[in-house]
XYZ file of C-alpha atoms in Angstrom:
762
model
C 0.000 0.000 0.000
C 1.233 3.480 -0.803
C 0.104 6.931 0.228
C 0.105 9.569 -2.488
C -0.003 13.262 -1.612
C -1.178 15.989 -3.911
C 1.349 17.876 -5.983
C -0.142 21.097 -4.672
C 1.303 22.319 -1.430
C -1.281 22.428 1.334
C -1.122 24.515 4.432
C -0.286 21.335 6.376
C 2.678 20.456 4.163
C 5.852 19.968 6.137
C 8.616 22.499 5.461
C 11.030 19.549 5.749
C 9.731 18.158 2.473
C 12.664 18.427 0.076
C 10.176 18.516 -2.851
C 8.547 21.606 -1.420
C 5.111 20.142 -1.984
C 5.599 20.566 -5.685
C 5.324 16.880 -6.577
C 3.774 13.710 -5.288
C 5.519 11.960 -2.433
C 4.902 8.257 -2.326
C 5.674 6.394 0.871
C 6.042 2.675 0.464
C 6.450 0.060 3.085
C 10.174 0.223 2.596
C 10.137 3.866 3.717
C 8.910 3.028 7.226
C 11.149 2.830 10.290
C 10.787 0.747 13.364
C 8.350 1.830 15.986
C 9.868 3.971 18.706
C 8.907 4.079 22.325
C 6.582 7.076 22.586
C 7.441 7.573 26.243
C 10.989 8.372 25.225
C 9.836 10.827 22.599
C 7.281 12.539 24.790
C 9.730 14.699 26.679
C 12.201 15.194 23.839
C 12.356 18.401 21.932
C 11.999 18.317 18.202
C 15.303 17.387 16.606
C 16.332 17.156 13.027
C 18.380 14.030 13.595
C 17.655 10.459 14.627
C 18.804 9.542 18.097
C 20.564 6.309 18.796
C 17.442 4.489 19.862
C 15.567 5.741 16.785
C 18.086 4.471 14.244
C 17.390 1.255 12.373
C 19.504 -1.774 13.127
C 21.192 -3.595 10.296
C 18.242 -5.848 9.429
C 16.619 -7.069 6.292
C 14.110 -4.235 6.514
C 16.951 -1.690 6.467
C 18.526 -3.381 3.503
C 15.248 -3.468 1.658
C 14.706 0.225 2.465
C 18.058 1.153 1.062
C 17.312 -0.910 -2.018
C 13.991 0.821 -2.385
C 15.643 4.265 -2.267
C 17.734 3.340 -5.265
C 14.645 2.859 -7.435
C 13.693 6.249 -8.822
C 10.780 6.881 -11.215
C 11.491 8.028 -14.682
C 10.619 11.640 -15.527
C 7.815 10.647 -17.900
C 6.160 8.446 -15.316
C 6.467 11.166 -12.718
C 4.709 13.606 -14.995
C 1.938 11.074 -15.623
C 1.510 10.585 -11.892
C 1.276 14.320 -11.351
C -1.399 14.667 -14.003
C -3.318 11.644 -12.708
C -3.537 13.028 -9.206
C -4.097 16.672 -10.116
C -7.371 17.723 -8.416
C -10.018 18.809 -10.881
C -11.635 21.361 -8.598
C -11.013 23.186 -5.328
C -13.463 20.838 -3.638
C -11.260 17.918 -4.579
C -8.296 19.619 -3.002
C -10.320 20.292 0.132
C -11.350 16.682 0.389
C -7.730 15.594 0.035
C -6.692 17.992 2.788
C -9.323 16.533 5.085
C -7.966 13.074 4.397
C -4.485 14.271 5.292
C -5.772 15.770 8.544
C -7.502 12.527 9.397
C -4.343 10.614 8.658
C -2.297 12.900 10.898
C -4.806 12.512 13.718
C -4.447 8.746 13.563
C -0.659 9.045 13.655
C -0.706 9.851 17.373
C -1.931 6.344 18.109
C -0.001 4.626 15.355
C 3.702 4.451 14.710
C 4.780 7.714 13.034
C 5.608 7.618 9.390
C 9.149 8.843 8.726
C 10.963 9.396 5.529
C 14.131 7.351 5.288
C 17.358 9.272 5.640
C 18.961 10.333 2.422
C 22.669 10.261 1.880
C 24.104 13.010 4.152
C 26.901 15.320 3.162
C 30.206 14.265 4.654
C 31.188 15.784 7.995
C 27.781 17.426 8.376
C 25.935 17.261 11.675
C 23.992 20.471 11.533
C 20.341 20.489 12.375
C 18.151 19.917 9.372
C 20.763 17.842 7.641
C 18.131 15.330 6.377
C 18.962 12.736 8.997
C 15.284 12.369 9.724
C 12.125 14.405 10.260
C 10.605 15.933 13.336
C 8.292 14.006 15.598
C 4.627 13.882 14.787
C 3.825 16.068 17.766
C 6.492 18.646 16.963
C 5.815 22.354 17.369
C 5.517 24.889 14.610
C 7.892 23.951 11.753
C 9.214 27.508 11.577
C 10.306 27.260 15.156
C 12.096 24.024 14.333
C 14.027 25.658 11.539
C 15.517 28.274 13.866
C 16.597 26.644 17.122
C 17.304 29.140 19.850
C 17.447 26.954 22.957
C 20.741 26.707 24.855
C 21.936 23.210 25.678
C 23.963 22.107 28.671
C 27.208 20.184 28.356
C 25.328 17.029 29.247
C 23.273 17.516 26.126
C 26.478 17.931 24.210
C 27.614 14.524 25.294
C 24.333 13.089 24.120
C 25.181 13.991 20.552
C 23.919 17.555 20.178
C 25.988 20.331 18.743
C 26.218 22.521 21.833
C 28.984 23.590 24.175
C 29.283 25.050 27.628
C 26.862 26.084 30.324
C 25.975 29.544 31.444
C 26.597 30.679 34.981
C 24.351 33.693 34.706
C 21.013 34.259 36.382
C 19.279 31.850 33.996
C 21.596 29.026 34.816
C 19.375 26.313 33.386
C 19.355 27.810 29.907
C 21.808 26.012 27.662
C 24.314 27.856 25.526
C 23.826 27.341 21.791
C 26.633 26.632 19.467
C 26.005 28.856 16.482
C 26.947 28.324 12.886
C 29.235 31.337 12.922
C 32.415 30.285 14.570
C 34.076 27.889 16.852
C 36.594 26.750 14.329
C 34.696 23.541 13.608
C 34.844 23.938 9.896
C 31.178 24.967 9.718
C 31.399 28.497 10.708
C 32.233 31.968 9.444
C 35.510 31.638 9.375
C 36.134 30.860 5.930
C 39.320 32.447 7.298
C 39.342 30.529 10.593
C 40.877 27.502 8.910
C 42.626 29.467 6.209
C 45.402 27.422 4.716
C 48.849 28.685 5.585
C 50.702 29.667 2.405
C 54.166 28.238 1.835
C 56.937 30.242 3.443
C 60.270 30.304 1.626
C 62.355 32.776 3.587
C 65.354 32.387 1.298
C 63.230 33.283 -1.700
C 61.892 36.308 0.156
C 65.446 37.404 0.894
C 66.451 36.988 -2.744
C 63.416 38.949 -3.899
C 64.218 41.738 -1.456
C 67.841 41.863 -2.537
C 66.801 42.079 -6.183
C 64.552 45.007 -5.309
C 67.408 46.701 -3.443
C 69.855 46.263 -6.313
C 67.267 47.439 -8.828
C 66.704 50.634 -6.869
C 70.429 51.079 -6.267
C 71.041 50.771 -10.011
C 68.686 53.694 -10.624
C 70.298 55.610 -7.766
C 73.693 54.920 -9.334
C 72.509 56.494 -12.596
C 71.399 59.571 -10.689
C 74.725 59.586 -8.828
C 76.541 59.590 -12.157
C 74.529 62.583 -13.332
C 75.135 64.352 -10.029
C 78.882 63.898 -10.173
C 79.048 65.021 -13.780
C 77.005 68.133 -13.143
C 79.067 69.052 -10.086
C 81.996 69.646 -12.444
C 80.160 72.751 -13.600
C 81.497 74.799 -10.682
C 85.249 74.231 -11.287
C 84.705 74.683 -15.024
C 82.858 77.930 -14.313
C 85.770 79.192 -12.202
C 88.219 78.206 -14.916
C 86.205 80.083 -17.574
C 85.785 83.139 -15.377
C 89.509 83.298 -14.672
C 90.829 82.598 -18.130
C 88.122 83.934 -20.457
C 85.820 86.475 -18.855
C 88.467 88.415 -16.944
C 90.710 88.578 -19.986
C 88.011 89.424 -22.547
C 85.888 91.553 -20.214
C 82.788 90.239 -22.048
C 79.555 90.764 -20.131
C 77.577 88.567 -22.507
C 79.965 85.668 -21.950
C 79.665 86.110 -18.185
C 75.856 86.097 -18.322
C 75.722 83.031 -20.563
C 78.212 81.051 -18.452
C 76.403 82.020 -15.271
C 73.022 80.908 -16.663
C 74.402 77.572 -17.847
C 76.182 76.817 -14.590
C 73.150 77.856 -12.541
C 70.984 75.437 -14.522
C 73.546 72.665 -14.005
C 73.605 73.328 -10.251
C 69.792 73.232 -10.095
C 69.679 69.909 -11.939
C 72.469 68.538 -9.743
C 70.552 69.442 -6.596
C 67.351 67.909 -8.003
C 69.094 64.672 -8.950
C 70.740 64.486 -5.525
C 67.356 64.963 -3.835
C 65.752 62.291 -6.044
C 68.434 59.727 -5.234
C 68.030 60.392 -1.526
C 64.267 59.958 -1.905
C 64.914 56.668 -3.693
C 67.221 55.448 -0.935
C 64.683 56.380 1.727
C 61.931 54.454 -0.078
C 64.282 51.550 -0.647
C 64.902 51.405 3.104
C 61.146 51.417 3.740
C 60.629 48.685 1.140
C 63.312 46.538 2.746
C 61.665 46.902 6.154
C 58.257 46.082 4.667
C 59.477 43.052 2.718
C 61.718 41.513 5.365
C 59.958 42.520 8.588
C 57.321 39.786 8.640
C 59.634 37.011 7.294
C 62.317 37.868 9.861
C 59.801 37.813 12.705
C 58.335 34.510 11.470
C 61.781 32.973 11.058
C 62.806 34.227 14.512
C 59.668 32.672 16.005
C 60.489 29.329 14.374
C 64.174 29.486 15.331
C 63.467 30.531 18.928
C 62.013 27.071 19.636
C 65.549 25.682 19.529
C 67.500 28.874 20.202
C 68.274 31.220 23.044
C 65.769 33.953 22.256
C 68.344 36.214 20.606
C 66.719 35.527 17.263
C 64.190 38.278 17.918
C 67.044 40.782 18.079
C 67.361 40.311 14.335
C 64.562 42.852 14.003
C 67.021 45.366 15.467
C 69.497 44.301 12.800
C 66.869 45.101 10.190
C 66.621 48.610 11.614
C 70.405 48.903 11.366
C 70.277 47.981 7.678
C 67.425 50.417 7.119
C 69.377 53.199 8.811
C 72.468 52.527 6.685
C 70.455 52.837 3.468
C 69.527 56.432 4.324
C 72.894 57.424 5.804
C 75.586 59.590 4.278
C 77.992 56.658 4.364
C 76.115 54.909 1.555
C 76.140 58.168 -0.458
C 79.920 58.295 -0.044
C 80.235 54.669 -1.135
C 78.162 55.445 -4.231
C 80.323 58.470 -5.029
C 83.638 56.591 -4.714
C 83.370 54.861 -8.146
C 83.256 58.309 -9.793
C 86.475 59.467 -8.176
C 88.443 58.273 -11.261
C 86.357 60.710 -13.344
C 87.648 63.632 -11.313
C 91.172 62.262 -11.447
C 90.857 62.112 -15.242
C 89.783 65.738 -15.302
C 92.898 66.654 -13.310
C 95.001 64.670 -15.764
C 93.504 66.775 -18.543
C 94.667 69.867 -16.700
C 98.187 68.509 -16.303
C 99.531 64.926 -15.913
C 101.803 65.830 -13.034
C 98.848 67.096 -11.001
C 97.019 63.890 -11.881
C 99.890 61.771 -10.558
C 99.740 63.653 -7.263
C 96.027 62.884 -6.975
C 96.531 59.177 -7.862
C 99.257 58.792 -5.264
C 97.035 60.422 -2.646
C 94.053 58.221 -3.595
C 96.132 55.054 -3.230
C 97.408 56.277 0.109
C 93.869 56.924 1.300
C 92.815 53.436 0.180
C 95.641 51.871 2.181
C 94.620 53.929 5.203
C 91.010 52.676 4.797
C 92.101 49.010 4.657
C 94.304 49.398 7.730
C 91.411 51.110 9.486
C 89.138 48.144 8.702
C 91.609 45.618 10.056
C 92.303 47.592 13.204
C 88.677 48.309 14.103
C 86.838 45.111 13.062
C 87.672 43.065 16.182
C 86.964 45.815 18.762
C 83.649 46.659 17.139
C 82.621 42.967 17.102
C 83.391 42.544 20.797
C 81.599 45.796 21.602
C 78.478 44.580 19.795
C 78.563 41.246 21.606
C 78.872 42.893 25.005
C 76.073 45.320 24.148
C 73.854 42.403 23.163
C 74.393 40.808 26.572
C 73.623 44.110 28.265
C 70.372 44.378 26.303
C 69.407 40.868 27.402
C 69.950 41.784 31.049
C 67.914 44.927 30.513
C 65.054 42.917 29.049
C 65.258 40.500 31.971
C 65.070 43.409 34.409
C 61.964 44.771 32.720
C 60.223 41.384 32.935
C 61.215 40.806 36.569
C 60.818 44.314 37.901
C 58.515 43.200 40.726
C 61.002 40.597 41.978
C 63.883 43.050 41.720
C 62.060 45.650 43.792
C 60.614 43.198 46.312
C 63.937 41.493 47.021
C 65.991 44.715 46.854
C 68.018 43.349 43.935
C 68.341 46.677 42.146
C 72.076 47.138 42.950
C 72.878 43.617 41.722
C 70.805 44.057 38.559
C 72.456 47.387 37.827
C 75.878 45.869 38.500
C 75.311 43.016 36.034
C 73.966 45.375 33.388
C 76.736 47.891 34.071
C 79.423 45.216 33.743
C 78.389 44.270 30.212
C 77.685 47.861 29.255
C 81.097 48.965 30.518
C 82.763 46.200 28.547
C 80.880 47.254 25.442
C 81.821 50.898 25.932
C 85.465 49.933 26.497
C 85.686 48.108 23.193
C 83.772 50.876 21.448
C 86.232 53.461 22.755
C 89.165 51.402 21.496
C 87.569 50.997 18.087
C 86.503 54.632 17.853
C 89.947 55.834 18.925
C 91.532 53.895 16.085
C 88.863 55.054 13.674
C 89.341 58.685 14.684
C 93.111 58.398 14.315
C 92.881 57.002 10.800
C 90.192 59.534 9.870
C 92.484 62.358 11.058
C 95.368 60.901 9.063
C 93.242 60.674 5.932
C 91.992 64.243 6.396
C 95.547 65.504 6.831
C 96.654 63.664 3.707
C 93.773 65.201 1.746
C 94.559 68.736 2.899
C 98.256 68.276 2.219
C 97.392 67.010 -1.237
C 95.335 70.111 -1.986
C 98.223 72.271 -0.791
C 100.545 70.263 -2.965
C 98.279 70.696 -5.992
C 98.066 74.455 -5.460
C 101.809 74.773 -4.907
C 102.878 72.576 -7.794
C 100.187 74.124 -9.985
C 101.570 77.572 -9.246
C 105.008 76.320 -10.202
C 103.626 74.969 -13.477
C 101.843 78.277 -14.064
C 105.108 80.119 -13.572
C 106.620 77.805 -16.167
C 103.775 78.747 -18.507
C 102.400 75.203 -18.805
C 98.975 75.969 -17.223
C 96.980 79.046 -16.293
C 95.921 80.287 -12.892
C 92.310 79.272 -13.528
C 93.428 75.720 -14.196
C 95.211 75.609 -10.862
C 92.077 76.696 -8.997
C 89.891 74.245 -10.940
C 92.304 71.362 -10.301
C 92.283 72.080 -6.560
C 88.463 72.085 -6.429
C 88.208 68.872 -8.475
C 90.800 67.145 -6.265
C 88.772 68.055 -3.166
C 85.668 66.569 -4.797
C 87.578 63.378 -5.652
C 88.843 62.933 -2.096
C 85.529 63.751 -0.340
C 83.778 60.369 -0.902
C 86.937 58.495 0.062
C 87.229 60.449 3.290
C 83.496 59.986 3.976
C 83.827 56.236 3.455
C 86.662 56.057 5.966
C 84.725 58.026 8.583
C 81.618 55.870 8.082
C 83.492 52.606 8.081
C 82.191 51.760 11.555
C 78.612 52.132 10.380
C 79.371 49.913 7.411
C 80.849 47.183 9.611
C 77.815 47.245 11.904
C 75.472 47.036 8.928
C 77.408 44.193 7.365
C 77.251 42.216 10.609
C 73.537 42.916 10.916
C 72.892 41.758 7.354
C 74.947 38.611 7.925
C 72.766 37.721 10.900
C 69.600 38.371 8.875
C 70.955 36.284 6.030
C 71.909 33.425 8.359
C 68.514 33.458 10.071
C 66.520 33.369 6.841
C 68.759 30.839 5.106
C 68.876 28.465 8.064
C 65.117 28.540 8.558
C 63.394 25.400 7.357
C 61.263 25.773 4.250
C 57.639 25.963 5.339
C 55.770 23.964 2.703
C 52.085 24.355 2.109
C 50.278 21.615 4.043
C 47.064 19.832 3.121
C 44.044 21.136 4.979
C 42.781 18.038 6.753
C 39.289 17.480 8.156
C 38.689 18.893 11.583
C 40.293 16.542 14.132
C 38.243 14.585 16.612
C 40.879 14.704 19.340
C 42.565 11.291 19.254
C 46.121 11.605 20.584
C 48.875 9.024 20.003
C 52.410 9.401 21.330
C 54.901 6.871 19.996
C 58.403 6.260 21.436
C 59.013 9.924 22.209
C 62.662 10.847 22.797
C 63.966 14.341 23.451
C 67.571 15.375 24.001
C 68.222 19.149 24.115
C 70.656 20.415 21.507
C 74.244 20.649 22.663
C 73.709 18.270 25.574
C 73.577 14.530 26.140
C 70.938 14.593 28.858
C 67.832 12.614 27.948
C 64.762 14.573 29.083
C 62.117 12.262 27.576
C 62.920 8.603 27.003
C 60.619 6.306 25.035
C 57.243 7.713 26.088
C 54.213 6.106 24.440
C 50.500 6.408 25.223
C 47.159 7.000 23.517
C 44.031 8.971 24.357
C 40.639 8.687 22.724
C 38.576 11.789 21.932
C 37.112 13.261 25.092
C 39.467 11.491 27.518
C 41.360 13.413 30.168
C 44.875 12.602 31.361
C 46.752 13.930 34.392
C 50.558 13.864 34.177
C 52.241 13.873 37.593
C 55.790 13.466 38.779
C 58.619 15.150 40.625
C 60.247 18.364 39.462
C 62.565 17.753 36.527
C 60.756 14.572 35.498
C 60.006 16.032 32.042
C 56.343 16.936 32.479
C 56.564 20.431 30.999
C 58.785 19.223 28.160
C 56.238 16.549 27.331
C 53.472 19.149 27.286
C 55.475 21.323 24.899
C 56.045 18.420 22.533
C 52.321 17.620 22.515
C 51.490 21.096 21.182
C 54.510 21.338 18.873
C 56.375 24.044 20.807
C 59.469 21.864 20.682
C 60.156 19.061 18.253
C 61.222 15.665 19.620
C 64.599 14.187 18.803
C 62.844 11.024 17.663
C 59.403 9.537 17.884
C 56.148 11.175 16.933
C 53.088 12.905 18.336
C 49.961 12.205 16.293
C 46.631 13.965 16.319
C 43.972 11.834 14.645
C 46.736 9.503 13.369
C 48.541 12.365 11.572
C 51.920 13.548 12.823
C 51.543 17.092 14.128
C 54.451 18.170 11.897
C 52.322 17.290 8.876
C 49.337 19.369 9.938
C 48.866 22.811 8.484
C 50.343 25.010 11.257
C 47.410 27.405 11.232
C 44.792 24.672 11.348
C 46.671 22.740 14.020
C 47.026 25.828 16.200
C 43.309 26.546 15.912
C 42.416 22.934 16.733
C 44.313 22.817 20.035
C 44.563 24.857 23.213
C 47.605 25.411 25.411
C 48.066 26.933 28.839
C 51.808 27.215 29.572
C 53.325 27.076 33.011
C 54.538 30.661 32.730
C 51.370 32.554 31.835
C 51.860 35.648 29.692
C 49.108 37.911 28.368
C 49.407 40.263 25.424
C 48.933 44.011 25.806
C 45.281 44.632 24.969
C 41.819 43.923 26.282
C 40.663 40.719 27.924
C 38.466 40.212 24.889
C 41.512 40.356 22.603
C 43.494 37.949 24.791
C 40.731 35.352 24.925
C 40.230 35.683 21.159
C 43.947 35.060 20.561
C 44.304 38.608 19.132
C 42.323 37.557 16.041
C 40.438 40.212 14.097
C 37.789 37.697 12.995
C 37.007 36.453 16.515
C 33.320 36.991 17.207
C 31.857 38.068 20.529
C 29.976 34.789 20.752
C 33.149 32.754 20.337
C 34.825 34.757 23.101
C 31.831 34.379 25.380
C 31.625 30.638 24.670
C 35.294 30.200 25.588
C 34.849 32.189 28.805
C 31.791 30.150 29.759
C 33.461 26.849 28.921
C 36.478 27.838 31.043
C 34.078 29.052 33.777
C 35.617 32.530 33.958
C 32.632 34.581 32.791
C 31.561 35.468 36.318
C 35.095 36.520 37.229
C 35.307 38.792 34.173
C 31.873 40.222 34.947
C 33.186 41.512 38.297
C 35.815 43.688 36.584
C 34.873 47.356 36.073
C 35.129 47.209 32.269
C 34.373 43.511 31.919
C 35.693 42.045 28.681
C 36.983 45.480 27.631
C 39.411 45.677 30.569
C 42.815 46.669 29.228
C 45.668 44.399 30.301
C 49.303 45.515 30.289
C 52.235 43.374 29.228
C 52.815 42.270 32.823
C 49.129 41.446 33.355
C 48.219 44.589 35.304
C 45.583 45.047 36.778
C 44.896 41.295 37.011
C 46.214 39.064 39.758
C 48.192 35.913 39.071
C 45.152 33.693 39.419
C 43.042 35.944 37.195
C 45.719 35.920 34.513
C 45.818 32.150 34.669
C 42.048 31.887 34.272
C 42.037 34.311 31.330
C 44.762 32.195 29.714
C 42.585 29.123 30.382
C 39.724 30.747 28.452
C 42.194 31.528 25.656
C 43.113 27.851 25.543
C 39.439 26.904 25.097
C 38.799 29.525 22.415
C 37.472 28.158 19.147
C 36.242 24.859 20.630
C 39.587 23.046 20.262
C 39.770 19.289 20.030
C 42.820 18.903 22.294
C 43.905 21.070 25.229
C 47.165 20.858 27.191
C 47.188 22.581 30.588
C 50.561 22.938 32.326
C 50.119 23.575 36.057
C 46.764 25.316 35.479
C 46.045 25.690 39.201
C 49.425 26.906 40.429
C 48.035 30.404 41.158
C 44.408 29.534 41.861
C 42.532 29.653 45.138
C 39.865 27.197 46.247
C 37.178 28.839 44.104
C 39.548 28.837 41.166
C 40.296 25.140 41.660
C 36.583 24.358 41.625
C 36.085 26.429 38.481
C 39.015 24.653 36.829
C 37.638 21.231 37.727
C 34.270 22.276 36.341
C 35.922 23.488 33.132
C 37.677 20.137 32.688
C 34.395 18.292 33.220
C 32.665 20.512 30.652
C 35.518 19.921 28.216
C 35.111 16.186 28.728
C 31.405 16.460 27.988
C 32.242 18.447 24.849
C 34.499 15.583 23.694
C 37.658 17.673 24.092
C 40.792 15.682 24.851
C 42.486 17.286 27.868
C 46.021 16.711 29.178
C 46.654 18.262 32.607
C 50.127 18.589 34.089
C 49.731 19.070 37.815
C 51.273 18.517 41.207
C 48.056 19.009 43.181
C 45.744 16.085 43.902
C 42.583 18.206 43.601
C 42.362 17.683 39.835
C 42.899 13.930 39.949
C 39.243 13.334 40.736
C 38.055 14.725 37.397
C 40.455 12.923 35.030
C 40.091 9.547 33.390
C 43.728 8.453 33.345
C 46.910 9.264 35.241
C 50.533 9.066 34.099
C 53.481 9.135 36.503
C 56.754 10.344 34.988
C 60.089 9.521 36.597
C 63.337 10.769 35.030
C 61.715 11.117 31.643
C 60.169 7.627 31.667
C 56.632 6.427 32.170
C 56.562 4.782 35.596
C 52.780 4.295 35.794
C 49.994 4.791 33.302
C 46.403 3.677 33.432
C 42.950 4.488 34.677
C 42.692 6.783 37.655
C 41.618 4.199 40.215
C 44.313 1.737 39.204
C 47.144 4.268 39.353
C 45.974 5.787 42.625
C 45.688 2.318 44.131
C 49.274 1.527 43.167
C 50.500 4.881 44.449
C 48.715 5.006 47.796
C 47.553 1.493 48.536
C 43.986 0.228 48.570
C 43.130 1.637 52.027
C 44.546 5.104 51.676
C 42.755 8.169 50.477
C 43.698 9.383 46.997
C 46.597 11.686 47.643
C 49.809 12.440 45.846
C 52.897 12.741 47.979
C 55.715 14.970 46.828
């Protein structure tokens, strides 16, 4: 028997009908599902999915239903069916509606008719996903289409798509999980799981260097024009002395003056343009290399000493050199032979004097480089250590003041600073001496040119104007050489800074584009994990292996130095193991897209640090696309909403770099909410209750329970026994090895004995 509905949509047509009431819907016996206990459905809200007890078992009826779904009517037959059942008059339609009403009234006593589930889209669990239809006694269909009820975490564990519980006045109202966020792959962030593009820092460096050389080539052309036009002044003096004064021609004077004035104007314009080009080149270098250097420093700092971030200061050094007068002098040096050639045209003997002086100045510059390179290097190294101590003082200012350690801190900083200044004085003394020698040689050379030129003039070989012009041209030839010697220190600093930038970018591993995998469920597998810090032979982690299913919670305990924090860092990828692997949903974390992996996990480090900004920004991980609902959901899930509500500005409270005005426990709870932001699938908490009071411990335990109900895998590193009651498994680490691992009751029984209360000693 089959039931055929009219092709016309009636006012009782279900909005869940995929055909929209536009065609006949035939329900055969193979479309029926097993009868469900009405007592279980009586108190259930209307859902757009089949619950576990409502799903069909793998029986012959299910197989026959699936076979029946594969048989589809041909289009011609469908059209014939539509025409055959088209009502001939409005009365016929009314009669059919009455039959439908009568059928629906009998459905309360009979098993409800349900349309078999169609093939769902992969990874889709949203309401209305065609996993079934609403119950026969469901409310208004429009209300079903827009669910607004808030579900508790217990409902989340039952298979609904909800997270968290509110702790507001309406505590029994569940918190909905909207379609706009959470990082579950369903939400607005088309950008929330944006694939990380490949990062080739070496290619970025090469591209930046090509841009620099391209701009410098244009600047070199302008420098050539500038140096050629600057010859107008000595030529003008030569013409005035030898032509105008002898001929007493006013027209010649006016013409020469106009030409030379135009040349000077163009020379000044070209010089200004090349300086503009160098300034923009420096800005372009900072814009191109700033982000890659910071990214490379962040990657390298995982295995470094933290000095990698000082490379940004090196970038500023390079930028400053590009706009300095030293670079202008270096660009002018190649045109010194042009001026020497002009002097040769005046008289070869004067040219030989200039060549001898130029060679002497070059030798002085090379000796200056050799004598000042080592002192400047040691001065920079000592200054770097002093800057590190200064940064440490700024981060530990409260300890320094509380323990009256200011004299000791100043002494340590002053020791390195004094050493740096000592080496700088030695280097600068040598640089000043060689600069004075070069200046004296240049002045003596000009005197020699004037004196020998006067002698040649007395011999009648050259004129007086030629002598004056030769002296001016010689001064212009020696000026860039002298400027290069005086700026040699700046050049050495810039070269060292560029070498460090080059080494950082070239040694950084190539960040390939990774496949964007489906959103993880939270399964964690650790296989034979071994970690030996670089430069040492001490084994911190030795052959650690364990597995956690989605939603399980693990507490890692052990004495200080057992490797607990190191294990937590390897689980989130902060440090890479020497051997072994950490897998999330069977995929090694090194093969996950870094952006997607970071958004799929949460991490609360032992040393909690907040970023300068509002509490809202810190919980939202400083993301511009973080919605208010995502931030509120994370705060509720971490059970810190009430604590934030007590602050004067609430979520808009501005936090300084040191966490002011929050206390240590408040900072830790804000960082806990940051770890739960975006509904991660795995969360690692390192000593999350080290700064918490009793109320904070209860809130933390509640947050872990809510995370468990939300199927979030949680790893807690703790020394306090208060959290052991809310975890599923416990691991005891001893000297980097797994001493005990198993379910909570089993491990506690082995630790304390069967008759003792659960308590961790030491």
